PDB file of C-alpha atoms and ligand atoms in Angstrom:
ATOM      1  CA  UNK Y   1      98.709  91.945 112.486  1.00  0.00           C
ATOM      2  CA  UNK Y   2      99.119  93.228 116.299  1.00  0.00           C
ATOM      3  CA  UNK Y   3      97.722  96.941 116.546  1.00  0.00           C
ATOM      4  CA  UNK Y   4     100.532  98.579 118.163  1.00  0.00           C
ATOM      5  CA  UNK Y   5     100.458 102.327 117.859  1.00  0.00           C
ATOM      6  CA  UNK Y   6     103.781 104.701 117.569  1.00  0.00           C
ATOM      7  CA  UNK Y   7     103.223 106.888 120.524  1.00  0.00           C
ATOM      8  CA  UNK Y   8     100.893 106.270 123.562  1.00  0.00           C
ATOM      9  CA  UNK Y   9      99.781 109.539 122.765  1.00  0.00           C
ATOM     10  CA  UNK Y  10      97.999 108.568 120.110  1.00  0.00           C
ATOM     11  CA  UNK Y  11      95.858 106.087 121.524  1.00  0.00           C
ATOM     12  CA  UNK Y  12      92.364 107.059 121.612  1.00  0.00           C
ATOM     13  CA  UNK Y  13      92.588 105.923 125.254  1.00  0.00           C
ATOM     14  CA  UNK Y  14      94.583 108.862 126.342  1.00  0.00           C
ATOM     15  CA  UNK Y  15      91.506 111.749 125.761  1.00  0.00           C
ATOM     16  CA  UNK Y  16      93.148 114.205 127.998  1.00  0.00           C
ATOM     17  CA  UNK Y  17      95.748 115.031 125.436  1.00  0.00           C
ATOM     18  CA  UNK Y  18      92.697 115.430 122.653  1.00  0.00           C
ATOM     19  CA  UNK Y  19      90.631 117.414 125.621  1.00  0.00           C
ATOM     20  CA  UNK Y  20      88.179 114.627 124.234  1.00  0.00           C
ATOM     21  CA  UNK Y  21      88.478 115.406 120.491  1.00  0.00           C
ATOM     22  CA  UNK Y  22      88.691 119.136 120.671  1.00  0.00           C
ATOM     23  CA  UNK Y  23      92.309 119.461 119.995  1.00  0.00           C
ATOM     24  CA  UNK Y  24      93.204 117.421 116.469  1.00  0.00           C
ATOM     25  CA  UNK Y  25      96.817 117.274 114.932  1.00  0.00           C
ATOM     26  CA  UNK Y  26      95.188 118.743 112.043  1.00  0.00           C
ATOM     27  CA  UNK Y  27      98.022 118.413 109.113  1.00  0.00           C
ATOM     28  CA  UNK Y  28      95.782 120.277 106.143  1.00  0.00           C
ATOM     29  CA  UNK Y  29      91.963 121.336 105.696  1.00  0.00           C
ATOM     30  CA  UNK Y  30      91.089 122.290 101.733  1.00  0.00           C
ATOM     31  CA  UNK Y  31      87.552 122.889  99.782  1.00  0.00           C
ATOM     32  CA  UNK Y  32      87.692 120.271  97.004  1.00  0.00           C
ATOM     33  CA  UNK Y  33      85.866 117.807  94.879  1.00  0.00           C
ATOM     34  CA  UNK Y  34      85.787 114.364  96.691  1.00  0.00           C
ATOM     35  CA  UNK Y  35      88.631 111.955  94.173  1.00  0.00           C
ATOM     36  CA  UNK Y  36      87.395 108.709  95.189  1.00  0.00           C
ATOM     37  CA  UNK Y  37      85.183 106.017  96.365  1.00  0.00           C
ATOM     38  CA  UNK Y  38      81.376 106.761  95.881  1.00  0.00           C
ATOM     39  CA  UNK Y  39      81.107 110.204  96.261  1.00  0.00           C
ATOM     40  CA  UNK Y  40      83.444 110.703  93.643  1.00  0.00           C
ATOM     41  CA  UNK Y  41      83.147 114.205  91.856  1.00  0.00           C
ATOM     42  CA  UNK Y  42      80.822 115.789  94.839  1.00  0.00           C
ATOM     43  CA  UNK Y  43      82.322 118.967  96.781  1.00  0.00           C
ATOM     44  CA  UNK Y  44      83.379 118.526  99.979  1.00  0.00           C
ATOM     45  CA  UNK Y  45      85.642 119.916 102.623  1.00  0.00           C
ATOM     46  CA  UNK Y  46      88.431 117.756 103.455  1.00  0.00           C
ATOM     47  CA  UNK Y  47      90.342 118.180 106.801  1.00  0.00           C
ATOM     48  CA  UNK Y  48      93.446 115.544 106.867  1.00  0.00           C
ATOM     49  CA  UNK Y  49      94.775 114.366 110.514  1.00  0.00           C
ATOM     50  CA  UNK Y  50      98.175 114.339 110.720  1.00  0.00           C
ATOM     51  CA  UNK Y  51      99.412 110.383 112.266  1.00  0.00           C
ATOM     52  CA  UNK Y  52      99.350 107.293 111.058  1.00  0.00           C
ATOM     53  CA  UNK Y  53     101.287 103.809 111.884  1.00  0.00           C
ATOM     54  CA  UNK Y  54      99.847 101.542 109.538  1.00  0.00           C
ATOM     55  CA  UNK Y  55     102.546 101.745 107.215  1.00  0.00           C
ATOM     56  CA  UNK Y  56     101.333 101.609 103.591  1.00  0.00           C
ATOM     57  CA  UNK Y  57     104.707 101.391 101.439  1.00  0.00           C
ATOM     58  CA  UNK Y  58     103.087 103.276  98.936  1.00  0.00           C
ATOM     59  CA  UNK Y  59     101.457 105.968 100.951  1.00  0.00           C
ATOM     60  CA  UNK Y  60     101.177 108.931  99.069  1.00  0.00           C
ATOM     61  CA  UNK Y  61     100.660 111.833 102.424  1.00  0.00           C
ATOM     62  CA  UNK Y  62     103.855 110.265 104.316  1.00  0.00           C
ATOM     63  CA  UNK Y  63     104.377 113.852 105.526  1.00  0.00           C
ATOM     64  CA  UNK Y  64     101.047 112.535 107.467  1.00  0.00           C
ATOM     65  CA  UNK Y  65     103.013 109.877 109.551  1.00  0.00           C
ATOM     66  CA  UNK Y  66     104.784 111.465 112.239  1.00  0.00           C
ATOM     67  CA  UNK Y  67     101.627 113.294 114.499  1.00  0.00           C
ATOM     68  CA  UNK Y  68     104.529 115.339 116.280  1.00  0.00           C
ATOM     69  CA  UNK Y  69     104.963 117.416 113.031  1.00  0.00           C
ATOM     70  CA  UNK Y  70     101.382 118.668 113.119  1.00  0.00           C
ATOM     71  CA  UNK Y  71     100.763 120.374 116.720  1.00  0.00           C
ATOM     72  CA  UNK Y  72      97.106 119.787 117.688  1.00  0.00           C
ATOM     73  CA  UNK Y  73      94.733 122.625 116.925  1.00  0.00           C
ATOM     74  CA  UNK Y  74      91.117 123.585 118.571  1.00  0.00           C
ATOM     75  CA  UNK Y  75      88.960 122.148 116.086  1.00  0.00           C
ATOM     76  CA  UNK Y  76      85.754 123.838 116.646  1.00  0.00           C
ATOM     77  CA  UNK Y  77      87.374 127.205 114.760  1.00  0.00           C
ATOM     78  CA  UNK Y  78      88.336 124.954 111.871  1.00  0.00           C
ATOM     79  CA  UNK Y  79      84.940 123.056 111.851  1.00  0.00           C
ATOM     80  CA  UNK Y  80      82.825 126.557 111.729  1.00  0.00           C
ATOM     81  CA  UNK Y  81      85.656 127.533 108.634  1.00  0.00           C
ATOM     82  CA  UNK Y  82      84.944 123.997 107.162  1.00  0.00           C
ATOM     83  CA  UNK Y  83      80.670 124.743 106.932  1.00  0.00           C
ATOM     84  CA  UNK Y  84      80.920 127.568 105.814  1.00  0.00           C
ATOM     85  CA  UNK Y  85      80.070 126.343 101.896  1.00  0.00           C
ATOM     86  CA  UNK Y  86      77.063 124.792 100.371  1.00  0.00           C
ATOM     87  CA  UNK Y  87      78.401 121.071 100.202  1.00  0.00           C
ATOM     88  CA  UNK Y  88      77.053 120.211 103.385  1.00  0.00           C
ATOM     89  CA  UNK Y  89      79.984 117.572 103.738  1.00  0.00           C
ATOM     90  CA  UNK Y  90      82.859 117.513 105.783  1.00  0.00           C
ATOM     91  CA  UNK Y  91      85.129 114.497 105.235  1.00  0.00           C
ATOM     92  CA  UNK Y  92      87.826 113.508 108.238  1.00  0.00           C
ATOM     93  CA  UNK Y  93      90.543 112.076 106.358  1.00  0.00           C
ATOM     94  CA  UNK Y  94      94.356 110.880 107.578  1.00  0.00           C
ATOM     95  CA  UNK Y  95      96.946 109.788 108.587  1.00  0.00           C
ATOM     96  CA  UNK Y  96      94.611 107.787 110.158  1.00  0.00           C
ATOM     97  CA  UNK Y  97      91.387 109.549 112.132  1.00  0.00           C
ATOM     98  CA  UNK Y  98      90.657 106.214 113.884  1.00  0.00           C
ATOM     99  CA  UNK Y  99      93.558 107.284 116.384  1.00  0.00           C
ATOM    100  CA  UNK Y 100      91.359 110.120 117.984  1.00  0.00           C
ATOM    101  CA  UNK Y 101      88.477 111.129 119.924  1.00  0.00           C
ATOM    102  CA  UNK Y 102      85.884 112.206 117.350  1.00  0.00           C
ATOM    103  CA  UNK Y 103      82.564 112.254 118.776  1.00  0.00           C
ATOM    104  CA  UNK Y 104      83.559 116.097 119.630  1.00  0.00           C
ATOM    105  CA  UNK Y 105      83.319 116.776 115.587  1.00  0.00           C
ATOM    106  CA  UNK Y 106      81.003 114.631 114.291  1.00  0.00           C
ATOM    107  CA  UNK Y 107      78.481 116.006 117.119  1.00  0.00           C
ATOM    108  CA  UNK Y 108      79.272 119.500 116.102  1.00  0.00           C
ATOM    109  CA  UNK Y 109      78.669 118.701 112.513  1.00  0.00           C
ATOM    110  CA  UNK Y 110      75.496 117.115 112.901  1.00  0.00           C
ATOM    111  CA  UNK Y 111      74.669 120.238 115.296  1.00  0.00           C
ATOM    112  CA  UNK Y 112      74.945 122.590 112.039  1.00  0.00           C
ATOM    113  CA  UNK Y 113      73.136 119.623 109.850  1.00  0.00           C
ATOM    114  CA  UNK Y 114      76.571 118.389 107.956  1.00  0.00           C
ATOM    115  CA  UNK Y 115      77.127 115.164 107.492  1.00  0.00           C
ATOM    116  CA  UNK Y 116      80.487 113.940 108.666  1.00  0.00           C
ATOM    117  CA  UNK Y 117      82.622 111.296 106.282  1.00  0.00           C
ATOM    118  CA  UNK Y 118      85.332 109.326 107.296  1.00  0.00           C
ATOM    119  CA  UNK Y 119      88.112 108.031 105.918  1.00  0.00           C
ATOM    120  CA  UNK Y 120      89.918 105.200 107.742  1.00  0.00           C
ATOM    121  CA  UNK Y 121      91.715 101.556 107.312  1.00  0.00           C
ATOM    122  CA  UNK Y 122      89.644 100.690 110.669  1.00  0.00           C
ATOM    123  CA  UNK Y 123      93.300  99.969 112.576  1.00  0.00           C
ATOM    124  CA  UNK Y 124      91.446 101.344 115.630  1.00  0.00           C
ATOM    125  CA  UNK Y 125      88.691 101.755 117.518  1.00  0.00           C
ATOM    126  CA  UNK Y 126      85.710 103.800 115.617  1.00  0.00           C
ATOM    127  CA  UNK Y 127      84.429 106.843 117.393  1.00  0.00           C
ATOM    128  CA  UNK Y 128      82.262 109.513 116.461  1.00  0.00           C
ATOM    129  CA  UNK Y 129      79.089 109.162 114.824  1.00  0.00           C
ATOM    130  CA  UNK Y 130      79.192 109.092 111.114  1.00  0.00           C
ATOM    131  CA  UNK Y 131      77.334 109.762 107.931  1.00  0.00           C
ATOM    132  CA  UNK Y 132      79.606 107.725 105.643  1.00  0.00           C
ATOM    133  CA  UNK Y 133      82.486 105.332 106.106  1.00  0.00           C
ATOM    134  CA  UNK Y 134      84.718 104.916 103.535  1.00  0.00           C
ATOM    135  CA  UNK Y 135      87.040 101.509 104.767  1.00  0.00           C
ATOM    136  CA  UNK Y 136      90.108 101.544 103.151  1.00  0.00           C
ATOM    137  CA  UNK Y 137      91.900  98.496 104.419  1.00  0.00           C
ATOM    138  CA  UNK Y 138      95.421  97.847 104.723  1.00  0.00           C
ATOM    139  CA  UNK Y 139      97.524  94.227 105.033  1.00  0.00           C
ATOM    140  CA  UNK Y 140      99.966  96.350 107.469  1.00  0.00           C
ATOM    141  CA  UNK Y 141      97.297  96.564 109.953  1.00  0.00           C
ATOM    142  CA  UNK Y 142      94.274  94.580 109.633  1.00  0.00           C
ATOM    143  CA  UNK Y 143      90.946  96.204 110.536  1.00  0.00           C
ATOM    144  CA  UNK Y 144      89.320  95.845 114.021  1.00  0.00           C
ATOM    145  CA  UNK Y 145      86.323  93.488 113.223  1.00  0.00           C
ATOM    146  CA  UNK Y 146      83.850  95.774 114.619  1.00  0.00           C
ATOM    147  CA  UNK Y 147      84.076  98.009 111.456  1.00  0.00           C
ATOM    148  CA  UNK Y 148      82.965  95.727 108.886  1.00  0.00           C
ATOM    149  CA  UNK Y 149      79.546  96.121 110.006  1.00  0.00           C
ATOM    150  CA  UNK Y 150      79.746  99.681 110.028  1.00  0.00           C
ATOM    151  CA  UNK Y 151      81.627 100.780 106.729  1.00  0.00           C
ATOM    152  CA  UNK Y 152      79.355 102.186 103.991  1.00  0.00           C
ATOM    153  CA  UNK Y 153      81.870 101.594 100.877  1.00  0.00           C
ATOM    154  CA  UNK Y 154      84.848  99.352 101.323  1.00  0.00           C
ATOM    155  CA  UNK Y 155      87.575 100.166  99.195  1.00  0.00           C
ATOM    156  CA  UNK Y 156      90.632  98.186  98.245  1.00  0.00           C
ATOM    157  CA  UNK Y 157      93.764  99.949  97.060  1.00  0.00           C
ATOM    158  CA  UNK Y 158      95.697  97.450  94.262  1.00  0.00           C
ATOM    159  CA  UNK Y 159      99.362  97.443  93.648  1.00  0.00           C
ATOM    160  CA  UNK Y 160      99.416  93.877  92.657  1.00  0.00           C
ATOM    161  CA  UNK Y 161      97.873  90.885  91.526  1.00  0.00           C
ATOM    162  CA  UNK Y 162      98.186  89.924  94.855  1.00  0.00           C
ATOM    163  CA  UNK Y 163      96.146  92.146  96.347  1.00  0.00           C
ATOM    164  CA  UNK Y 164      93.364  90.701  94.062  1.00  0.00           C
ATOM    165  CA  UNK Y 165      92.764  88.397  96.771  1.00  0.00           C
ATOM    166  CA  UNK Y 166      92.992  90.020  99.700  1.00  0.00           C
ATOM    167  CA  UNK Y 167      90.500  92.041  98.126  1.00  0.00           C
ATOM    168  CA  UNK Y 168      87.986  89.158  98.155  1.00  0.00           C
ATOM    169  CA  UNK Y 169      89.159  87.830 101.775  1.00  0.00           C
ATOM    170  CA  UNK Y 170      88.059  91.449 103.290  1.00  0.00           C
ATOM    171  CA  UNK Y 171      84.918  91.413 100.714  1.00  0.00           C
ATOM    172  CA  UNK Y 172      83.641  88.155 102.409  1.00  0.00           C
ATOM    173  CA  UNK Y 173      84.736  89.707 106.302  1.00  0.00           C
ATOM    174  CA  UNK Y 174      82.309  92.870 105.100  1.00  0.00           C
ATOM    175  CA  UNK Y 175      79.521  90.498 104.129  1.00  0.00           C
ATOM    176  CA  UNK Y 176      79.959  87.945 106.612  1.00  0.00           C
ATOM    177  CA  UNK Y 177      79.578  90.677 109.145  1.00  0.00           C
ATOM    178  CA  UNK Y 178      75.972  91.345 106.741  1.00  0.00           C
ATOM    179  CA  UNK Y 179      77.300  94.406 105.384  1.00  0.00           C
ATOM    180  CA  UNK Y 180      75.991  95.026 101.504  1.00  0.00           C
ATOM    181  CA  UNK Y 181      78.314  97.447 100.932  1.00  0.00           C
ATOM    182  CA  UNK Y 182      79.110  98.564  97.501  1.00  0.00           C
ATOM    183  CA  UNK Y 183      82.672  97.233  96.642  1.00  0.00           C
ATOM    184  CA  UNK Y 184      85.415  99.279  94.891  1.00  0.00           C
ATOM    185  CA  UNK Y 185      88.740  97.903  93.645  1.00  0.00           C
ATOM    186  CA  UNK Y 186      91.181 101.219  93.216  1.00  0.00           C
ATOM    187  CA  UNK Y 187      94.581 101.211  91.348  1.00  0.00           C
ATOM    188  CA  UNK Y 188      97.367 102.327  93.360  1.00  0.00           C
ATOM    189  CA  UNK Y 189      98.719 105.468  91.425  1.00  0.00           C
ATOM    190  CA  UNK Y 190     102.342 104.529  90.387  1.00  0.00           C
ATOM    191  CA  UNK Y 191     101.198 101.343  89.626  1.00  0.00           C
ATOM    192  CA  UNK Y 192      98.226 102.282  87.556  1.00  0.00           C
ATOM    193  CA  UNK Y 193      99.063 101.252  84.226  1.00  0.00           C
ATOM    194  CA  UNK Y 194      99.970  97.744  85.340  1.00  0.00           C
ATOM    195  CA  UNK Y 195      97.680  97.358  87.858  1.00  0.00           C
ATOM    196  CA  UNK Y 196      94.385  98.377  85.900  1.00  0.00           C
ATOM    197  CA  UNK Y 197      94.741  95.901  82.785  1.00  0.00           C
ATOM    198  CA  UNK Y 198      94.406  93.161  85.808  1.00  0.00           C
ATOM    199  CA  UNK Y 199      91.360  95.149  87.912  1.00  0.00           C
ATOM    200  CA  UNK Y 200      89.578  95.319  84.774  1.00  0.00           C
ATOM    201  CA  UNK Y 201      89.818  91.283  83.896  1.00  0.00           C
ATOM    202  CA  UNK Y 202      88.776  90.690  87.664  1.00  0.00           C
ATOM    203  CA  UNK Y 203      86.062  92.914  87.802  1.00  0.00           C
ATOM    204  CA  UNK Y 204      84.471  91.554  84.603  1.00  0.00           C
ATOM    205  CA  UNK Y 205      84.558  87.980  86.110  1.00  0.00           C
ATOM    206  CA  UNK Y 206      83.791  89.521  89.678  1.00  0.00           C
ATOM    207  CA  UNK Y 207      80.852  92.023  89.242  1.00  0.00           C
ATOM    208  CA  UNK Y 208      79.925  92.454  92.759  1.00  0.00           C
ATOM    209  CA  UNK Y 209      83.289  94.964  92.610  1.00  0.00           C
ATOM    210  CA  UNK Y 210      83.487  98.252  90.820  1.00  0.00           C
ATOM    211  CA  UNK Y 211      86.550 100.194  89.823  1.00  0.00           C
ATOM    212  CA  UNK Y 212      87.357 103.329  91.500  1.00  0.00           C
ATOM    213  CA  UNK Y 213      90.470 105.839  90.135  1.00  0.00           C
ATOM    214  CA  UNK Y 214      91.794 109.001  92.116  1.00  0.00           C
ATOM    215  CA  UNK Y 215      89.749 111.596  90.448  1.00  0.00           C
ATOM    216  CA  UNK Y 216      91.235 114.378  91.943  1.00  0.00           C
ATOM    217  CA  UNK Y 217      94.658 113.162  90.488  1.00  0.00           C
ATOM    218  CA  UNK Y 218      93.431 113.625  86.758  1.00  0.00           C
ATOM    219  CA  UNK Y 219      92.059 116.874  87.603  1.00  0.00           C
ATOM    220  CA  UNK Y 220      94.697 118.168  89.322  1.00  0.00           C
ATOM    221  CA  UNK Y 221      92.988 118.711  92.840  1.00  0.00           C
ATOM    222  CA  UNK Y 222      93.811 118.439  95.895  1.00  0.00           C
TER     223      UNK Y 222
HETATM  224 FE1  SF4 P 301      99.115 106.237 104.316  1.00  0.00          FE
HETATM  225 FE2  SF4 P 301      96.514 105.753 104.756  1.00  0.00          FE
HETATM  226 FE3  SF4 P 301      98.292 103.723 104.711  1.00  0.00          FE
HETATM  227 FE4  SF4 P 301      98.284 105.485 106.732  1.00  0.00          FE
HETATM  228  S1  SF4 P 301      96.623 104.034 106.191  1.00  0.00           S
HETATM  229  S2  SF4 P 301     100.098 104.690 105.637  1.00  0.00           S
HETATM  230  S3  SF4 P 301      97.779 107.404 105.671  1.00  0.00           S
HETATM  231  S4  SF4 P 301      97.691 105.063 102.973  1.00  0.00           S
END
């Protein structure tokens, strides 16, 4: 799938309109448990960037889409609000943070001794130097092949049996690229009771994946 952003403002290219990461369309920032992926159940502070053109049909922060709606904010302020608890994580979630300059943050984080987590379907260009990196891969908008080297979980949303086997084709691009990554296989949520019977039966005959569920849904957080 061609990578073809909404807005040439949203290019990582164009850095003068980020002031090179220091201004973020940040669309919400919240003190939470982490829902999903390997750090499930471990505090964290999540900020969410607001943009994303990947397209998920099932997206479930569509308010994230349109960048417009959430007007770019110095993030240094929000970054010093974001330490200032004992989980010593900071997660950069989307929308889709791959879009921005982030070497501004995750140099500021690492300055205070938090480690910086992303979140990202690897649609663009990585920047920023990261702790963790949670690829979440989407068949909208293929990742760049540069991340699979670099992600430390890959994580595969379901919503059908089809997906079973995409699953496996980005498994194999991960460890073709000599990645061990751990592997997690995640239900989509509206499909979850359909959609888990089948993760279950291909995890049991594929045990290099594990199955991941959206935490923070059962327990009401955010
Ligand atoms: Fe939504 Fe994430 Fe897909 Fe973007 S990549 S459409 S934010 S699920």
């Amino acid at each position: 799938m061609k990578h073809t952003p909404q807005s040439t403002e949203l290019l990582y290219s164009n850095n003068q309109t980020f002031e090179d990461g220091r201004l973020l369309p940040v669309m919400e920032h919240f003190y939470t448990l982490q829902g999903e992926g390997m750090h499930s159940g471990k505090a964290a502070y999540f900020i969410r960037v607001g943009g994303c053109d990947v397209g998920c049909h099932w997206c479930d922060v569509k308010e994230s889409w349109n960048a417009h709606l959430h007007p770019l904010v110095e993030i240094e302020p929000l970054l010093e609000q974001a330490i200032q608890n004992p989980s010593g994580v900071v997660v950069i979630t989307g929308g889709e943070p791959s879009l921005y300059p982030m070497e501004f943050t995750t140099e500021f984080l690492h300055k205070k001794g938090v480690a910086a987590h992303l979140e990202t379907s690897g649609a663009y260009p990585l920047t920023g130097n990261w702790d963790w990196i949670c690829l979440s891969p989407k068949k909208t908008i293929t990742p760049l092949p540069e991340i699979y080297s670099k992600a430390h979980e890959l994580k595969v949303i379901v919503y059908n049996r089809n997906d079973l086997v995409w699953a496996q084709k980005q498994a194999e691009a991960v460890r073709a690229a000599g990645n061990n990554c751990p592997l997690i296989l995640q239900p989509e949520w509206s499909k979850r009771e359909e959609v888990m019977p089948l993760i279950t039966e291909f995890t049991m005959q594929h045990p290099e994946w594990r199955v991941g569920i959206q935490t923070h849904k059962y327990l009401h957080l955010p």
